Amino acid sequence: MPLLHLHLCFTSMLCWLAHESSSLVLPNATELLSPPSSTRTGPAPGAGMPRSRRRRYLSPRDMNAILDYHNQVRAQVSPPAANMEYMVWDERLARAAEAWAARCVWEHGPPQLMKYVGQNLSIHSGRYRSVVDMVRSWHHEQQHYSFPHPRECNPRCPSKCSGSVCSHYTQMVWASSNRLGCALQACSNVHVWGSTWRRAVLLVCNYAIKGNWIGEAPYKMGRPCSACPPAYGGVCSNNMCFTGLKSNQVSWF
């Protein structure tokens, strides 16, 4: 039976205290990648896979894969971005994601952190999915998103999403969201839309600085690297503003 793809977008609006008070942020977004059934049977996710894969913790390879996929998407945005910043792995964001994922709850959090950090969630049950599969579903929202032309932003840009949600994708390509940290958790019980999933895998990705501000476009349209922040010193790599730093991580656990 094909998997049913459903999307959930929370309706609460959060203001970032450090941002101008007139701006609101779009809800953090979640992705549901499984039939919403509390009675599903069959093997646990990853059954038949090597033990290390069944554990479902992020390996260094997974971390690199998630980060590389984000930067690939960011480098290839259309229309091209004048101020897209190269994204680096942030261990502090990853540890915050790990602590939240360990709670096995289908909601964003913790609330205090959400004032300053963007967050994408994805959950699935059933056949094995790689972490890139889970992240790729966010990128697929691009087909429903129309980038606002500068003349439409007078002064605030319209939201142009023809699908149920585009905020996973726009957070991925938010130009100033240049730090990423994610965590993966195998959960025995997760309450999702009134049902209890006995076996599920939850992915939490935190972004800083927070993106998805209402009335703003995710990036400036223009020649790549033509509007990089001064801190980058004019250095450009693969269509992105680049400092030479790829991670603030000291070790891979």
XYZ file of C-alpha atoms in Angstrom:
253
model
C 0.000 0.000 0.000
C 1.526 3.393 -0.922
C 2.416 5.699 1.892
C 0.012 8.552 2.523
C 1.781 11.922 2.644
C 0.098 14.353 4.972
C 1.261 17.741 6.145
C 0.736 19.505 9.443
C 1.377 23.168 10.054
C 0.792 24.528 13.529
C -1.407 27.636 13.683
C 0.240 29.398 16.604
C 2.468 32.368 15.737
C 5.703 32.998 17.606
C 7.533 36.313 17.839
C 11.297 36.362 18.171
C 12.104 38.908 20.838
C 15.401 39.790 19.237
C 13.700 40.602 15.921
C 11.792 43.777 15.185
C 8.480 43.671 16.995
C 6.432 44.227 13.837
C 7.510 40.894 12.353
C 5.855 37.568 12.944
C 7.310 34.177 12.180
C 5.519 31.463 10.287
C 4.689 28.364 12.323
C 7.407 25.762 12.608
C 6.574 22.897 10.315
C 6.136 19.163 10.644
C 6.027 16.347 8.125
C 4.035 13.160 8.558
C 5.341 10.305 6.437
C 3.201 7.333 7.328
C -0.384 6.064 7.249
C -2.075 7.566 10.350
C -3.044 4.247 11.908
C -2.647 3.222 15.535
C -3.188 -0.443 14.676
C -0.429 -0.978 12.116
C 1.348 -4.295 12.363
C 4.521 -5.684 10.921
C 8.204 -5.414 11.624
C 9.697 -2.450 13.393
C 11.321 0.257 11.263
C 14.619 -1.062 9.955
C 13.890 -4.719 10.726
C 16.337 -6.868 8.845
C 18.870 -4.045 8.731
C 22.218 -4.134 10.536
C 21.996 -3.408 14.261
C 23.738 -0.061 13.869
C 21.043 1.050 11.446
C 18.217 -0.139 13.694
C 19.506 2.098 16.501
C 18.495 5.126 14.401
C 20.936 7.550 15.976
C 22.648 10.062 13.724
C 26.049 8.858 12.628
C 28.764 11.201 11.348
C 27.815 10.043 7.856
C 24.159 10.969 8.503
C 25.182 14.392 9.810
C 27.256 15.074 6.729
C 24.485 13.802 4.457
C 21.877 16.106 6.009
C 24.197 19.111 5.912
C 25.370 18.424 2.367
C 21.789 18.024 1.171
C 20.792 21.366 2.703
C 23.732 23.135 1.067
C 22.997 21.492 -2.266
C 19.426 22.782 -2.120
C 20.588 26.229 -1.006
C 23.152 26.490 -3.810
C 20.606 25.600 -6.489
C 17.650 27.811 -5.566
C 15.666 29.346 -8.400
C 15.649 32.249 -8.910
C 19.303 32.489 -7.795
C 20.113 34.011 -4.405
C 22.365 37.035 -3.959
C 22.867 36.503 -0.211
C 22.640 32.745 0.408
C 24.948 31.773 3.268
C 26.768 28.446 3.425
C 25.218 26.319 6.176
C 27.417 24.720 8.856
C 26.722 22.048 11.446
C 26.177 23.420 14.944
C 26.695 20.978 17.788
C 24.708 23.106 20.237
C 21.663 23.018 17.977
C 22.163 19.266 17.486
C 22.276 18.605 21.220
C 19.140 20.690 21.736
C 17.450 18.664 18.970
C 18.643 15.443 20.594
C 17.196 16.421 23.975
C 13.856 17.308 22.416
C 13.690 14.237 20.154
C 14.315 11.977 23.158
C 10.926 13.063 24.555
C 9.202 11.388 21.589
C 6.494 14.037 21.307
C 4.935 15.172 18.045
C 5.194 18.891 18.611
C 7.752 21.677 18.444
C 9.883 22.670 21.351
C 11.040 23.437 23.831
C 8.893 26.611 23.824
C 11.590 28.976 25.054
C 14.030 27.815 22.372
C 11.412 28.280 19.652
C 11.582 32.048 20.189
C 15.050 32.034 18.668
C 15.423 28.825 16.646
C 13.618 27.467 13.593
C 12.636 23.815 13.621
C 11.525 21.220 11.078
C 10.130 17.873 12.192
C 9.536 14.666 10.276
C 8.199 11.338 11.486
C 7.663 8.010 9.807
C 6.739 4.446 10.536
C 6.935 1.344 8.414
C 9.645 0.573 5.893
C 13.149 1.916 6.400
C 13.819 5.496 5.297
C 17.210 7.163 5.299
C 17.630 10.554 6.926
C 18.065 12.071 3.469
C 14.696 10.585 2.464
C 13.129 12.354 5.433
C 14.807 15.674 4.596
C 14.074 15.331 0.881
C 10.351 15.448 1.615
C 10.847 19.018 2.870
C 12.606 19.988 -0.348
C 9.718 18.585 -2.395
C 7.571 21.476 -1.175
C 9.525 23.664 -3.607
C 7.109 22.636 -6.362
C 4.317 24.458 -4.507
C 6.309 27.593 -3.677
C 6.537 30.688 -5.888
C 9.302 33.115 -5.004
C 7.892 36.640 -4.612
C 9.170 39.125 -7.163
C 10.781 42.212 -5.566
C 8.038 44.464 -6.967
C 5.484 42.401 -5.030
C 7.242 43.193 -1.748
C 5.826 46.641 -1.121
C 6.926 46.660 1.574
C 5.955 43.170 2.756
C 6.292 40.116 0.545
C 3.218 37.945 -0.057
C 3.139 34.295 0.933
C 2.940 32.308 -2.294
C 2.382 28.648 -1.459
C -0.072 26.655 -3.570
C 0.223 23.558 -1.390
C -0.805 22.804 2.170
C 2.591 23.944 3.488
C 5.866 25.300 2.102
C 7.556 26.347 5.347
C 9.814 23.271 5.529
C 11.352 24.293 2.220
C 11.553 28.011 2.972
C 13.310 27.289 6.276
C 15.823 25.119 4.422
C 16.677 27.976 2.040
C 16.357 30.932 4.411
C 19.553 32.810 3.537
C 20.587 33.851 7.052
C 19.781 30.470 8.642
C 23.400 29.387 8.356
C 23.593 26.904 11.253
C 21.966 23.480 11.471
C 21.774 20.742 14.071
C 19.607 17.613 13.888
C 18.798 14.490 15.866
C 17.068 11.197 15.125
C 15.133 9.164 17.671
C 13.457 5.757 17.552
C 10.240 5.996 19.590
C 8.136 3.153 20.925
C 5.076 5.351 21.538
C 4.248 8.671 19.882
C 0.851 10.371 19.987
C 0.130 11.724 16.517
C -3.196 13.358 15.708
C -5.107 11.347 18.286
C -3.442 8.042 17.411
C -0.618 6.232 19.147
C 2.200 5.027 16.945
C 3.955 2.119 18.617
C 7.056 2.214 16.426
C 8.185 5.432 14.782
C 11.318 7.340 13.864
C 11.393 11.070 14.638
C 13.753 13.574 13.009
C 14.254 17.002 14.608
C 16.280 19.701 12.833
C 17.023 23.060 14.465
C 18.033 26.151 12.479
C 19.665 29.409 13.501
C 19.045 32.114 12.989
C 15.334 31.495 12.801
C 13.728 31.842 9.376
C 10.193 31.995 7.996
C 9.424 35.585 8.951
C 6.050 36.684 7.635
C 6.327 39.423 5.044
C 9.907 38.533 4.115
C 11.305 36.488 1.239
C 13.684 33.660 2.186
C 16.567 35.330 0.321
C 17.442 38.231 -1.967
C 17.122 37.450 -5.641
C 20.183 38.275 -7.725
C 23.609 37.205 -8.930
C 25.047 34.610 -6.496
C 27.133 36.157 -3.703
C 26.478 39.732 -4.926
C 24.849 40.710 -1.600
C 26.769 38.692 0.999
C 27.004 40.147 4.524
C 30.302 42.032 5.075
C 31.545 39.384 7.527
C 32.142 37.028 4.593
C 34.736 39.333 3.082
C 33.530 38.731 -0.438
C 34.332 34.992 -0.385
C 31.960 32.867 -2.460
C 31.795 29.082 -2.806
C 29.294 27.172 -4.916
C 26.930 30.163 -5.160
C 27.002 30.746 -1.389
C 28.650 33.253 0.943
C 31.423 31.247 2.596
C 33.790 31.759 5.552
C 35.750 28.517 5.219
C 34.119 27.085 8.356
C 32.149 23.881 7.874
C 31.356 22.968 11.480
C 31.791 24.192 15.035
C 31.881 20.575 16.132
C 34.877 19.436 18.156
C 34.312 15.704 17.801
C 31.857 13.170 16.438
C 30.831 11.846 19.859
